[in-house]
Amino acid sequence: MPNIMVLNGPNLNMLGLRQPDIYGRTTLADVHAMVENEALALGCSVDFRQSNHEGVLIDWIHEARTRADAIVINPGGLTHTSVALMDALSAAEKPVVEIHLSNVHRREPFRHHSYVSLVATGVICGFGAHGYVLALRAAHDLLSRSPAVARDQ
Ligand code: DQA
């Protein structure tokens, strides 16, 4: 059974409370439950985590090299700033699906650039919490192809 690591970056623990007009009222615990339900339907396992610390996220991405088949990541604000996170994802050599609750392209110009997109297989944004379900499906779909195709697509 494939294992998909679902990582959440800074401030995503505040989901439901933080700027609900932008991010909605769904909490991260709700998102976790939605992702687990979808994993059950798809026949994969998920390892769902959140950290406010860049280094912790990087350590988890290193762990994914041996523990996961694909990575789904909402890097939060680190999306727009972190070369280190981008380098870690690149070194993981796994399919990477980047996800954002909001449509970052409709927001401030500084959110239009993503370091993570430079190494992601694909990006899902603007669908709120449901985007996580779409991201999991995308990662699962990539894994059903050959590993090389999934990585290089
Ligand atoms: C976000 C978008 C980022 O620009 C922001 O810093 C976040 C959340 C999203 O899910 O829409 O923390 O990644």
Tab-separated table of C-alpha atoms and ligand atoms in Angstrom:
chain	number	residue	atom	x	y	z
A	1	MET	CA	0.000	0.000	0.000
A	2	PRO	CA	1.542	3.365	-0.975
A	3	ASN	CA	2.251	5.846	1.801
A	4	ILE	CA	1.786	9.547	1.143
A	5	MET	CA	3.302	12.135	3.484
A	6	VAL	CA	1.046	15.189	3.867
A	7	LEU	CA	2.990	18.123	5.294
A	8	ASN	CA	1.675	21.445	6.533
A	9	GLY	CA	3.849	24.457	7.229
A	10	PRO	CA	3.672	27.518	9.465
A	11	ASN	CA	0.349	28.832	10.795
A	12	LEU	CA	-1.721	26.005	9.328
A	13	ASN	CA	-2.405	24.819	12.890
A	14	MET	CA	-4.500	28.034	13.096
A	15	LEU	CA	-6.814	26.916	10.294
A	16	GLY	CA	-10.463	27.657	11.124
A	17	LEU	CA	-9.481	30.600	13.323
A	18	ARG	CA	-7.068	32.425	11.046
A	19	GLN	CA	-8.533	34.786	8.394
A	20	PRO	CA	-11.629	32.593	7.796
A	21	ASP	CA	-12.671	34.889	4.931
A	22	ILE	CA	-9.580	33.618	3.057
A	23	TYR	CA	-8.938	30.150	4.491
A	24	GLY	CA	-12.423	29.056	5.579
A	25	ARG	CA	-13.701	27.670	8.892
A	26	THR	CA	-12.445	24.115	8.419
A	27	THR	CA	-9.816	23.220	11.021
A	28	LEU	CA	-6.622	21.278	10.349
A	29	ALA	CA	-8.120	18.371	12.330
A	30	ASP	CA	-11.083	18.422	9.895
A	31	VAL	CA	-8.644	18.436	6.958
A	32	HIS	CA	-6.790	15.500	8.491
A	33	ALA	CA	-10.075	13.553	8.783
A	34	MET	CA	-10.986	14.358	5.154
A	35	VAL	CA	-7.557	13.174	3.984
A	36	GLU	CA	-7.786	9.937	6.023
A	37	ASN	CA	-11.234	9.217	4.529
A	38	GLU	CA	-9.947	9.744	1.018
A	39	ALA	CA	-6.890	7.578	1.708
A	40	LEU	CA	-9.204	4.773	2.812
A	41	ALA	CA	-11.184	5.092	-0.431
A	42	LEU	CA	-8.013	5.169	-2.547
A	43	GLY	CA	-6.273	2.343	-0.697
A	44	CYS	CA	-3.231	4.230	0.537
A	45	SER	CA	-1.919	5.322	3.921
A	46	VAL	CA	-1.129	8.896	4.915
A	47	ASP	CA	1.279	10.424	7.345
A	48	PHE	CA	-0.270	13.833	8.154
A	49	ARG	CA	1.911	16.398	9.970
A	50	GLN	CA	2.172	20.126	10.688
A	51	SER	CA	5.044	22.259	11.944
A	52	ASN	CA	5.681	25.948	12.349
A	53	HIS	CA	9.434	25.323	11.980
A	54	GLU	CA	11.278	25.229	8.675
A	55	GLY	CA	14.002	22.859	9.935
A	56	VAL	CA	11.445	20.364	11.240
A	57	LEU	CA	9.711	20.325	7.848
A	58	ILE	CA	13.082	19.776	6.161
A	59	ASP	CA	13.867	16.847	8.517
A	60	TRP	CA	10.467	15.306	7.687
A	61	ILE	CA	11.108	15.688	3.951
A	62	HIS	CA	14.441	13.866	4.437
A	63	GLU	CA	12.526	11.147	6.300
A	64	ALA	CA	10.119	10.916	3.340
A	65	ARG	CA	12.998	9.676	1.169
A	66	THR	CA	12.748	6.289	2.856
A	67	ARG	CA	9.303	6.396	4.525
A	68	ALA	CA	6.982	7.787	1.836
A	69	ASP	CA	6.175	7.229	-1.818
A	70	ALA	CA	4.976	10.778	-2.487
A	71	ILE	CA	4.719	14.122	-0.711
A	72	VAL	CA	1.729	16.479	-0.549
A	73	ILE	CA	2.764	19.794	0.949
A	74	ASN	CA	1.158	23.072	1.917
A	75	PRO	CA	4.289	25.027	2.844
A	76	GLY	CA	2.315	28.092	4.061
A	77	GLY	CA	4.384	31.284	3.930
A	78	LEU	CA	7.596	29.285	3.341
A	79	THR	CA	6.280	28.716	-0.186
A	80	HIS	CA	7.399	32.191	-1.120
A	81	THR	CA	10.697	32.380	0.770
A	82	SER	CA	12.384	29.032	1.323
A	83	VAL	CA	15.168	27.886	-0.968
A	84	ALA	CA	16.043	25.323	1.750
A	85	LEU	CA	12.604	23.711	1.570
A	86	MET	CA	12.828	23.646	-2.219
A	87	ASP	CA	16.256	21.954	-2.012
A	88	ALA	CA	14.963	19.339	0.441
A	89	LEU	CA	11.981	18.523	-1.801
A	90	SER	CA	14.267	18.238	-4.775
A	91	ALA	CA	16.570	15.852	-2.859
A	92	ALA	CA	13.608	13.691	-1.821
A	93	GLU	CA	13.265	12.416	-5.393
A	94	LYS	CA	9.543	11.734	-4.945
A	95	PRO	CA	6.452	13.072	-6.677
A	96	VAL	CA	5.511	16.331	-4.936
A	97	VAL	CA	2.032	17.878	-5.017
A	98	GLU	CA	1.967	21.474	-3.740
A	99	ILE	CA	-1.357	22.594	-2.319
A	100	HIS	CA	-2.741	25.940	-1.176
A	101	LEU	CA	-6.192	26.547	0.251
A	102	SER	CA	-6.381	29.999	-1.300
A	103	ASN	CA	-5.793	30.966	-4.905
A	104	VAL	CA	-2.405	32.576	-4.308
A	105	HIS	CA	-2.456	34.096	-7.814
A	106	ARG	CA	-5.459	36.280	-6.933
A	107	ARG	CA	-3.660	37.639	-3.874
A	108	GLU	CA	-0.699	39.938	-3.172
A	109	PRO	CA	2.096	39.869	-5.779
A	110	PHE	CA	4.597	38.370	-3.278
A	111	ARG	CA	2.409	35.224	-3.163
A	112	HIS	CA	2.632	34.751	-6.937
A	113	HIS	CA	6.111	33.258	-6.751
A	114	SER	CA	6.639	29.816	-5.249
A	115	TYR	CA	10.062	28.233	-4.745
A	116	VAL	CA	8.252	24.954	-4.129
A	117	SER	CA	6.559	25.059	-7.543
A	118	LEU	CA	10.006	24.924	-9.143
A	119	VAL	CA	10.382	21.340	-7.876
A	120	ALA	CA	6.731	20.246	-7.514
A	121	THR	CA	5.196	17.777	-9.926
A	122	GLY	CA	2.004	19.834	-9.855
A	123	VAL	CA	0.120	22.490	-7.904
A	124	ILE	CA	-3.448	22.702	-6.620
A	125	CYS	CA	-4.699	26.015	-5.252
A	126	GLY	CA	-7.896	27.902	-4.606
A	127	PHE	CA	-10.243	25.028	-3.710
A	128	GLY	CA	-10.097	25.466	0.063
A	129	ALA	CA	-9.902	22.353	2.245
A	130	HIS	CA	-11.204	20.180	-0.613
A	131	GLY	CA	-7.881	20.899	-2.342
A	132	TYR	CA	-6.229	18.414	0.036
A	133	VAL	CA	-8.506	15.645	-1.251
A	134	LEU	CA	-7.669	16.642	-4.827
A	135	ALA	CA	-3.952	16.731	-3.965
A	136	LEU	CA	-4.087	13.251	-2.412
A	137	ARG	CA	-5.881	11.900	-5.492
A	138	ALA	CA	-3.247	13.535	-7.725
A	139	ALA	CA	-0.387	12.016	-5.699
A	140	HIS	CA	-2.063	8.595	-5.731
A	141	ASP	CA	-2.640	8.848	-9.467
A	142	LEU	CA	1.034	9.721	-10.040
A	143	LEU	CA	2.067	6.630	-8.060
A	144	SER	CA	-0.059	4.383	-10.214
A	145	ARG	CA	2.218	5.326	-13.125
A	146	SER	CA	5.842	4.217	-13.320
A	147	PRO	CA	8.047	5.894	-10.651
A	148	ALA	CA	10.199	7.654	-13.249
A	149	VAL	CA	7.160	9.115	-15.021
A	150	ALA	CA	5.674	10.192	-11.692
A	151	ARG	CA	8.873	12.006	-10.683
A	152	ASP	CA	9.676	13.658	-13.998
A	153	GLN	CA	6.223	14.657	-15.129
B	1	DQA	C1	-1.302	29.266	1.894
B	1	DQA	C2	-0.976	30.517	1.060
B	1	DQA	C3	0.283	31.188	1.572
B	1	DQA	O1	0.564	32.350	0.799
B	1	DQA	C4	0.108	31.603	3.021
B	1	DQA	O2	1.306	32.175	3.510
B	1	DQA	C5	-0.353	30.487	3.882
B	1	DQA	C6	-1.390	29.588	3.376
B	1	DQA	C7	-2.656	28.652	1.472
B	1	DQA	O3	-2.892	27.507	1.847
B	1	DQA	O4	-3.469	29.304	0.815
B	1	DQA	O5	0.061	30.343	5.027
B	1	DQA	O6	-0.296	28.299	1.688
